[in-house]
Coordinates of C-alpha atoms and ligand atoms in Angstrom, one line a residue:
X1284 CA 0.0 0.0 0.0
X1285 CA 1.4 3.6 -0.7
X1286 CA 2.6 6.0 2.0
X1287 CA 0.0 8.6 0.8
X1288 CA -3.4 8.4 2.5
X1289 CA -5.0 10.9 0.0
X1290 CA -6.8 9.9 -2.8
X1291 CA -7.7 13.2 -5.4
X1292 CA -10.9 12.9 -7.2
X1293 CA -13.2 15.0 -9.6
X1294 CA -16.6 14.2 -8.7
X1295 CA -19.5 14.9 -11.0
X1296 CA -21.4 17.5 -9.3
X1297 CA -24.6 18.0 -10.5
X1298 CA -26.1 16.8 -14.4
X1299 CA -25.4 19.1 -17.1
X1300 CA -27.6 21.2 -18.4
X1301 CA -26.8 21.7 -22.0
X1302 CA -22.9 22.6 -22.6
X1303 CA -20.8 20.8 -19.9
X1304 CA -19.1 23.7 -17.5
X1305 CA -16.2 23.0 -15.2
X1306 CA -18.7 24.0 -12.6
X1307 CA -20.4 20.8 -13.4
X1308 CA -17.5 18.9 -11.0
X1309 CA -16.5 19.1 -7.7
X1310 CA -12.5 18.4 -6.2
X1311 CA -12.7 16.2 -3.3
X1312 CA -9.9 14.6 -1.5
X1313 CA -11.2 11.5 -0.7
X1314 CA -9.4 9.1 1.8
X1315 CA -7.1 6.4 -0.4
X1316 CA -8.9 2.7 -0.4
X1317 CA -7.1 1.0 3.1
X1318 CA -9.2 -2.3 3.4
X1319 CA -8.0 -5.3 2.1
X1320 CA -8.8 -6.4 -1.7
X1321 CA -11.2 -9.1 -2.3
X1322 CA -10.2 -11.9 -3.9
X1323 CA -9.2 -10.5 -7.6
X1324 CA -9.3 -7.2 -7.1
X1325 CA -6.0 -4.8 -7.5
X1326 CA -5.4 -1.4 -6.7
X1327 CA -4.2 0.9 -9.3
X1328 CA -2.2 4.4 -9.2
X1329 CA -3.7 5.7 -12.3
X1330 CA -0.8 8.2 -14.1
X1331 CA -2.4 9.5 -17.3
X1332 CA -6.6 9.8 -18.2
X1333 CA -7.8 9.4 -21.7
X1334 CA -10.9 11.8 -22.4
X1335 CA -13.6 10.2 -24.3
X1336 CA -16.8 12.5 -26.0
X1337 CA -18.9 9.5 -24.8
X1338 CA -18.6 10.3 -20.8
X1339 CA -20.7 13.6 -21.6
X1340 CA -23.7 10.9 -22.4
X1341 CA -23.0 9.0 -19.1
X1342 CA -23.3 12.4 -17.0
X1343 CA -27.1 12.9 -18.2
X1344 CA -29.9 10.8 -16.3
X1345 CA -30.8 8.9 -19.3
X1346 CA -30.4 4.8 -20.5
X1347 CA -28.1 3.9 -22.5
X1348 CA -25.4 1.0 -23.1
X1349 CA -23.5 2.1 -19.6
X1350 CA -25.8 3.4 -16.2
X1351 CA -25.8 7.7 -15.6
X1352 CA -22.7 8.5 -13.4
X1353 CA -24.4 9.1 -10.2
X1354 CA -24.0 12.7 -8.9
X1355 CA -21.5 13.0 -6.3
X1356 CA -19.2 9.7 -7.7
X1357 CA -16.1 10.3 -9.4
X1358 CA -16.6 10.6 -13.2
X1359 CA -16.0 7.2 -15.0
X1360 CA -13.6 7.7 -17.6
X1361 CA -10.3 6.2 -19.1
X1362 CA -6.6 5.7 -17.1
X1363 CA -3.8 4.5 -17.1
X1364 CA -1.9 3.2 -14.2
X1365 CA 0.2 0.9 -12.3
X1366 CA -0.8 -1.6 -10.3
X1367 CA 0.4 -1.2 -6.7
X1368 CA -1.3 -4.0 -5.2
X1369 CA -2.9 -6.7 -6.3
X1370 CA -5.3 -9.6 -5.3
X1371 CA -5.0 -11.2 -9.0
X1372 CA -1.9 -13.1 -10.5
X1373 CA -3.3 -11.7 -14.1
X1374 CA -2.5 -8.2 -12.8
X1375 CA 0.9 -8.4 -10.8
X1376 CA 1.9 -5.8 -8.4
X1377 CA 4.2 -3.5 -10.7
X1378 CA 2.1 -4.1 -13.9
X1379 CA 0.8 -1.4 -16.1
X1380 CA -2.8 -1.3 -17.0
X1381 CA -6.3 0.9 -18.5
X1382 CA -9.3 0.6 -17.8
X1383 CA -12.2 2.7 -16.9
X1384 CA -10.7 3.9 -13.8
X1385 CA -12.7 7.3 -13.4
X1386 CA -10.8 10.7 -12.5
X1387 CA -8.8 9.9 -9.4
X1388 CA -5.5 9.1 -8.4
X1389 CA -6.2 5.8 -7.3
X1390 CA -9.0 3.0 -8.1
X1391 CA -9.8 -0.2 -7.1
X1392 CA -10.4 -2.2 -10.3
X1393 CA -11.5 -5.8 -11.5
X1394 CA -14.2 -6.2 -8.9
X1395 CA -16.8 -8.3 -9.5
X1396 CA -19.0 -7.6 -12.3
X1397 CA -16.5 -4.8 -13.8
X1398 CA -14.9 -5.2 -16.8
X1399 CA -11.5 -6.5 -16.7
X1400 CA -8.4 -4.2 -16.5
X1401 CA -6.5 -4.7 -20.1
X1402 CA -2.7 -5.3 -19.4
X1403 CA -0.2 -3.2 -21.0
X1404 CA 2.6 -4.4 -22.3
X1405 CA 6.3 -3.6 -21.3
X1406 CA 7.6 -1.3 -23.8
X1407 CA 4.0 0.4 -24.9
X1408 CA 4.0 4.0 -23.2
X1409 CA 1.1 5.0 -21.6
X1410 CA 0.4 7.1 -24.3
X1411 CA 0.2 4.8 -26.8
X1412 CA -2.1 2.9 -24.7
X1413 CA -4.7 5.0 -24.4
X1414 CA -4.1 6.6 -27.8
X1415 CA -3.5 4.8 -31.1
X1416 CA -3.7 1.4 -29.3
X1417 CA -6.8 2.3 -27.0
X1418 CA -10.6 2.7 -27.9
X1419 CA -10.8 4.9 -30.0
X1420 CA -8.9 3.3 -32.3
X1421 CA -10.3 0.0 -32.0
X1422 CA -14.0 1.3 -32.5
X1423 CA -12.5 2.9 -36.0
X1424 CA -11.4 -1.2 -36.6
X1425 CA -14.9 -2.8 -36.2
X1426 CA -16.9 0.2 -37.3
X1427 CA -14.9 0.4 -40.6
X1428 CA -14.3 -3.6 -41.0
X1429 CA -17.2 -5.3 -39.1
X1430 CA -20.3 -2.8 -39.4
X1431 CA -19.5 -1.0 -42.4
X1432 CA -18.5 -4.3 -44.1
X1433 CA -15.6 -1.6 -46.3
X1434 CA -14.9 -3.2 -49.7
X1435 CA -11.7 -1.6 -51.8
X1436 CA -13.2 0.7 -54.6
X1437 CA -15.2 2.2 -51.6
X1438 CA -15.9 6.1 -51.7
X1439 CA -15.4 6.4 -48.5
X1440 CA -17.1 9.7 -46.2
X1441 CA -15.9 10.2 -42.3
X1442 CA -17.0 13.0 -40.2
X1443 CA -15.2 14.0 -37.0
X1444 CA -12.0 12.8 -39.1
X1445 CA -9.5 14.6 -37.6
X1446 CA -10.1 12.8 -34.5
X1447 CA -8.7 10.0 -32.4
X1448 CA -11.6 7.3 -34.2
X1449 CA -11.8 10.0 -37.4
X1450 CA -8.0 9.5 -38.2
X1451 CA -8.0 5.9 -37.8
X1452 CA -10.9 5.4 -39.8
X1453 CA -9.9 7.3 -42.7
X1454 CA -6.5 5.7 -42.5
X1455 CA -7.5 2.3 -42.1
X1456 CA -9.9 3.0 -45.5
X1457 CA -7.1 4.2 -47.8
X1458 CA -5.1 1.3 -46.4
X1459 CA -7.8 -1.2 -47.9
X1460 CA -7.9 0.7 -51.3
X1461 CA -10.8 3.0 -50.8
X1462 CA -11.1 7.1 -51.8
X1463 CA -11.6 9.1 -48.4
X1464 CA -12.7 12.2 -47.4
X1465 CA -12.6 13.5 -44.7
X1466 CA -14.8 16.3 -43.0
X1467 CA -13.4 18.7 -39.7
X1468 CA -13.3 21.8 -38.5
X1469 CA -10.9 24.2 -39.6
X1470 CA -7.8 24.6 -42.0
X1471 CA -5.0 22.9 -39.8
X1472 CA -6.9 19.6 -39.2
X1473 CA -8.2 19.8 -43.2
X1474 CA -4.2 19.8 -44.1
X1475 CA -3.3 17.0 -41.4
X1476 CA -6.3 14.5 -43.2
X1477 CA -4.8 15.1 -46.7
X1478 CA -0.9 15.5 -45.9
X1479 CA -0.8 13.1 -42.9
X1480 CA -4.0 11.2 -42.9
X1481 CA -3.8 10.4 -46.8
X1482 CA -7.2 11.6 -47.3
X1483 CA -7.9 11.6 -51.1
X1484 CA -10.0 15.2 -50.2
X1485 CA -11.4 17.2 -47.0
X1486 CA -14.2 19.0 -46.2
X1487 CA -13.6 22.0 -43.6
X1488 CA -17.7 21.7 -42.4
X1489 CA -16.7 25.1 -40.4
X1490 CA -15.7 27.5 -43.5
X1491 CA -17.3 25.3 -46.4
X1492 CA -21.2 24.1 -47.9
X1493 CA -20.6 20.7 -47.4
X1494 CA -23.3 19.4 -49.0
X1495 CA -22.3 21.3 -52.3
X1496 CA -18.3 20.0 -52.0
X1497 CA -20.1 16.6 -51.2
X1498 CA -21.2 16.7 -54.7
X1499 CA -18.3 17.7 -56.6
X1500 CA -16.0 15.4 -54.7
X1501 CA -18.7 12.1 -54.8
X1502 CA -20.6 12.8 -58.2
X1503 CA -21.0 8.9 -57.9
X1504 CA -22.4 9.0 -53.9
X1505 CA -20.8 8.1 -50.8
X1506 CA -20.7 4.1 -50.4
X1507 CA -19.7 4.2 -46.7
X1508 CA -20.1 6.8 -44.3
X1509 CA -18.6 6.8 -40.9
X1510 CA -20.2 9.3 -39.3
X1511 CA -18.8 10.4 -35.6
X1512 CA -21.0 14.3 -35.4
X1513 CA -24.7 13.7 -36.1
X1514 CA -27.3 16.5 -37.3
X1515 CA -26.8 18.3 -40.2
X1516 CA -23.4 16.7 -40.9
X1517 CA -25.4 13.0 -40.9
X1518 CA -28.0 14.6 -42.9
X1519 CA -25.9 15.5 -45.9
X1520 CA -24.2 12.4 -45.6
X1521 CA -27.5 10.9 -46.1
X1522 CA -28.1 13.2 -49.0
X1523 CA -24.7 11.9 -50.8
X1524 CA -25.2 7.9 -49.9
X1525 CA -24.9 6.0 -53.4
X1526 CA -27.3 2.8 -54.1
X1527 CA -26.6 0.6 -51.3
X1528 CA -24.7 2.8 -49.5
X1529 CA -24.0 1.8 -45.7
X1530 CA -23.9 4.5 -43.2
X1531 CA -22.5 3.9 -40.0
X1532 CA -23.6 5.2 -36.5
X1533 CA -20.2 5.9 -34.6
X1534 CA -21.3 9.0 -32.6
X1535 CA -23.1 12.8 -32.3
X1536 CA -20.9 14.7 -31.0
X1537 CA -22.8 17.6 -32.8
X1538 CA -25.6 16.8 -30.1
X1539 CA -24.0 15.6 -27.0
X1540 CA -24.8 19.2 -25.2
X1541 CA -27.5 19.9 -26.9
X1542 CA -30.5 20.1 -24.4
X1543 CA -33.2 20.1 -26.8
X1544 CA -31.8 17.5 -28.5
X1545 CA -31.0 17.5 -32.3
X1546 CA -34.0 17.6 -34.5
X1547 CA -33.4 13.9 -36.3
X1548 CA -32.7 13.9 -40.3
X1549 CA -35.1 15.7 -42.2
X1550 CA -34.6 13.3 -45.2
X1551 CA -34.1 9.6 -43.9
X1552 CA -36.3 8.6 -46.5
X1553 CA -33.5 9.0 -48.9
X1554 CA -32.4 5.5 -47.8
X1555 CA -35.2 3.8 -50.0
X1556 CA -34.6 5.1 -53.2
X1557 CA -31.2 4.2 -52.2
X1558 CA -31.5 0.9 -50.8
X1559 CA -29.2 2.0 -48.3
X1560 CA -28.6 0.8 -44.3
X1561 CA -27.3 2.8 -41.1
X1562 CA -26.9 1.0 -38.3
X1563 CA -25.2 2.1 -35.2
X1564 CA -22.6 0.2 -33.0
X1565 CA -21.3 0.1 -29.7
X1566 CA -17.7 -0.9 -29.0
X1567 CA -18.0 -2.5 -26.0
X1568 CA -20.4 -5.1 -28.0
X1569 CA -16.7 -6.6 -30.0
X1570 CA -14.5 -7.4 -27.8
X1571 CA -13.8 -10.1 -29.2
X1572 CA -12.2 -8.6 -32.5
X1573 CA -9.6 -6.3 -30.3
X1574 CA -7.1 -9.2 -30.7
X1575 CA -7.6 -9.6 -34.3
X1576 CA -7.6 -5.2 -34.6
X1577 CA -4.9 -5.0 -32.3
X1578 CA -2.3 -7.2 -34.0
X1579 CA -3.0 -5.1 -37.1
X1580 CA -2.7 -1.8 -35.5
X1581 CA 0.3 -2.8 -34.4
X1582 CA 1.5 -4.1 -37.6
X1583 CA 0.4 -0.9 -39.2
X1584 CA 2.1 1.8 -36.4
X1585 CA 4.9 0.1 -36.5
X1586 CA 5.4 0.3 -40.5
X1587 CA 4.7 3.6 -40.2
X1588 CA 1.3 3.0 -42.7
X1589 CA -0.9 4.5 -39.6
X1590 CA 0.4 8.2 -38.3
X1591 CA -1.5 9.7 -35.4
X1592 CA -1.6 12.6 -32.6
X1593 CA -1.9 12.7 -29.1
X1594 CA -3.0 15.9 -27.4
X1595 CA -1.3 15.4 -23.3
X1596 CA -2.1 18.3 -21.4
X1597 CA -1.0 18.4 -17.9
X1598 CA -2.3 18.2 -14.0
X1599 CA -5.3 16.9 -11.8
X1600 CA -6.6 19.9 -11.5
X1601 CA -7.1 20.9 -14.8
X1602 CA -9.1 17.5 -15.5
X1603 CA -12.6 19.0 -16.3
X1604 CA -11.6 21.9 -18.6
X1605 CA -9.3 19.5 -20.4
X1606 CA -12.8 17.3 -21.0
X1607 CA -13.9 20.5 -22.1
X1608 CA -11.6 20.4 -24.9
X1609 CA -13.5 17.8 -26.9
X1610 CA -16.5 20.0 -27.3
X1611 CA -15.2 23.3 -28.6
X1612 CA -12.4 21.1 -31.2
X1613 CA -9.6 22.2 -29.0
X1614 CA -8.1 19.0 -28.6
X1615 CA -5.3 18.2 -31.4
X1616 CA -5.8 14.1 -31.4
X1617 CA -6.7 11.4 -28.6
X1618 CA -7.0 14.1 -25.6
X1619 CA -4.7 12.7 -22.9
X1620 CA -4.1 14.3 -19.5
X1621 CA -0.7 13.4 -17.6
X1622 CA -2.0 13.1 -13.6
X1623 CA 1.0 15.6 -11.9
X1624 CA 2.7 14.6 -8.9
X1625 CA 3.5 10.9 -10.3
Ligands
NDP1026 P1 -12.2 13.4 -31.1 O1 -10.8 13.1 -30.9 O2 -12.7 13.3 -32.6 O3 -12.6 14.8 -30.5 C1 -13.8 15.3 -30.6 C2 -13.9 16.2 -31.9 O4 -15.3 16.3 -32.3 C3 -13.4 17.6 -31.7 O5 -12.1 17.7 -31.8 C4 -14.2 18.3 -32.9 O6 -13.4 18.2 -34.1 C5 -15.4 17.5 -33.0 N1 -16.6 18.3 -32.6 C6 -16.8 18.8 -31.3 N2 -18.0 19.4 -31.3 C7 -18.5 19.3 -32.5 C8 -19.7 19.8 -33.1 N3 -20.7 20.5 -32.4 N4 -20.0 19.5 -34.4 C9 -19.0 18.8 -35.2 N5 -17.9 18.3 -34.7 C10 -17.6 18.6 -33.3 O7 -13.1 12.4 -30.3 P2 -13.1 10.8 -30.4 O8 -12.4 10.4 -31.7 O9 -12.7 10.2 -29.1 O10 -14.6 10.5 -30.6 C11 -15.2 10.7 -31.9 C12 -16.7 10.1 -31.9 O11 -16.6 8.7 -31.7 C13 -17.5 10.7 -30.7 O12 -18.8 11.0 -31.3 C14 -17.6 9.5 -29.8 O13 -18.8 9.6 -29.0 C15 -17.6 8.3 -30.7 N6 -17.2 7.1 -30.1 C16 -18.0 6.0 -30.3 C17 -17.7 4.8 -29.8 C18 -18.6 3.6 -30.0 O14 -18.4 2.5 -29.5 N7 -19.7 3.8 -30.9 C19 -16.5 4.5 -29.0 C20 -15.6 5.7 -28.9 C21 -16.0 6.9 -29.4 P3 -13.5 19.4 -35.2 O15 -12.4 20.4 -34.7 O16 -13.2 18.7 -36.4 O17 -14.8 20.0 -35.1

């Protein structure tokens, strides 16, 4: 057990009301975890959080795939971390792991019922871990692969692409012999998708009519879309899908703190005409392709055929308005946050 008694935590304060605010959590110091582990449990010092635009979901009082954060708990979320003691000979005292550790310096993880802890291996930096080897990428793998069934030839259309899942998706698509392009906000991250990202074109939604460079650049329609922002962005995607076109359901970030909620396409029934499907996914649902996506991540990062950014910033107490990043486009890649003091 460490000499420190403390244990840091953000704790979600009240629900959000629209845009998420900083004064949405609350810094409490909580006592560290002193009772013994239960039979496979392990204690984790968690060193660096990965930021996800999915936790804004779990912070509203609402079903979905994962029960609301309850107000007053620390706010789930991604870490890193080492284990520093351990009840379970899969995760040895010493050993590096993620998992959804929440915003705290320390966590008991692998209880009963909770997911397991993935192991890191020696020589991955934490980074990496929860960047181009974590989530994101891995739901860019099956949503690309698995639920938008790619084919080479493919015009391919992904939203959000600048992204931590954006860049792998679009990267992943070239890789497979499809055209890309790629739609983001701004100037900088259009240049990194067609310079870095080997997008065949992008789409700047925040300066451009992307409906009307939708048509120039896909004359032929859009065969797979990948579509991570929602509303008006998934609505001209639909507008664009060719004859049995495939639109997939990643995420709507262009809605996440919207209270009213977005106003749903105006012209789904586009999709008959154009014997088309959407279908949205959930990560958490295909497990059991991370070894399979994994290997060829790997493969792929390490021959340099996949590039990608991670955005660190620095400090427990800037946690919430480094969330915050996601939702104004702030962050440059996976957002990451190095925990100080460790
Ligand atoms: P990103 O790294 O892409 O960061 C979020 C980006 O979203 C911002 O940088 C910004 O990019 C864009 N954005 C923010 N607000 C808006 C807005 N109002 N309209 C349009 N774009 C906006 O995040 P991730 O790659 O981690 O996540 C991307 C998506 O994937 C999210 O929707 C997330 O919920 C989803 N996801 C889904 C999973 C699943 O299992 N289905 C698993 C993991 C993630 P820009 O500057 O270009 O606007």
């Amino acid at each position: 057990m460490p000499a420190e008694t403390v244990n840091r935590q953000w704790l979600l304060a009240r629900r959000p009301r629209g845009q998420v605010r900083v004064e949405d959590f609350v810094r409490r110091d909580a006592s560290l975890p002193q009772a013994d582990l239960a039979a496979g449990e392990i204690l984790v010092r968690n060193l660096m959080l990965g930021f996800d635009p999915a936790q804004r979901g779990w912070m509203d009082d609402a079903p979905s795939y994962l029960p609301p954060i309850a107000i007053g708990e620390p706010v789930r979320g991604s870490a890193a971390g080492r284990v520093i003691a351990s009840a379970n000979p899969a995760y040895p005292e010493g050993s590096m792991v993620r998992g959804l550790f929440g915003w705290q310096d320390y966590s008991v993880a692998a209880r009963a019922g909770d997911p397991d802890p993935v192991a890191i291996p020696d020589g991955t930096a934490l980074e990496e871990a929860l960047g181009i080897f974590g989530a994101a990428s891995l739901t860019a793998y099956v949503g690309i692969y698995d639920i938008g069934q790619l084919r080479a030839g493919d015009c391919v259309l992904v939203s959000g692409a600048a992204g931590a899942v954006g860049s792998v998706a679009v990267q992943i698509s070239r890789l497979a012999g499809a055209r890309v392009i790629g739609i983001a906000g701004g100037a900088e991250k259009c240049r990194w998708l067609v310079e870095d990202y080997g997008a065949d074109a992008a789409i700047d939604y925040r300066n451009e009519d992307v409906r009307a460079r939708l048509k120039a650049l896909a004359p032929d329609g859009i065969d797979l879309f990948f579509d991570n922002v929602g509303g008006t962005t998934l609505e001209a995607g639909i507008a664009h899908i060719a004859r049995f076109g495939r639109i997939v359901l990643c995420g709507a970030i262009s809605g996440y703190n919207d209270l009213q909620g977005v106003p749903g396409p105006s012209n789904l029934t586009r999709l008959i005409p154009q014997r088309a499907g959407m279908r949205g996914f959930i990560l958490l649902d295909h497990l059991d392709r991370v070894p399979a996506a994994m290997a060829a991540l790997r493969q792929w990062v390490g021959s340099g055929q996949i590039r990608y950014r991670t955005d660190i910033q620095h400090g427990f107490d800037a946690i919430p308005k480094t969330f915050l990043r996601l939702f104004s486009g702030s962050n440059r890649g996976k957002q990451l946050l190095r925990i100080d003091g460790v």
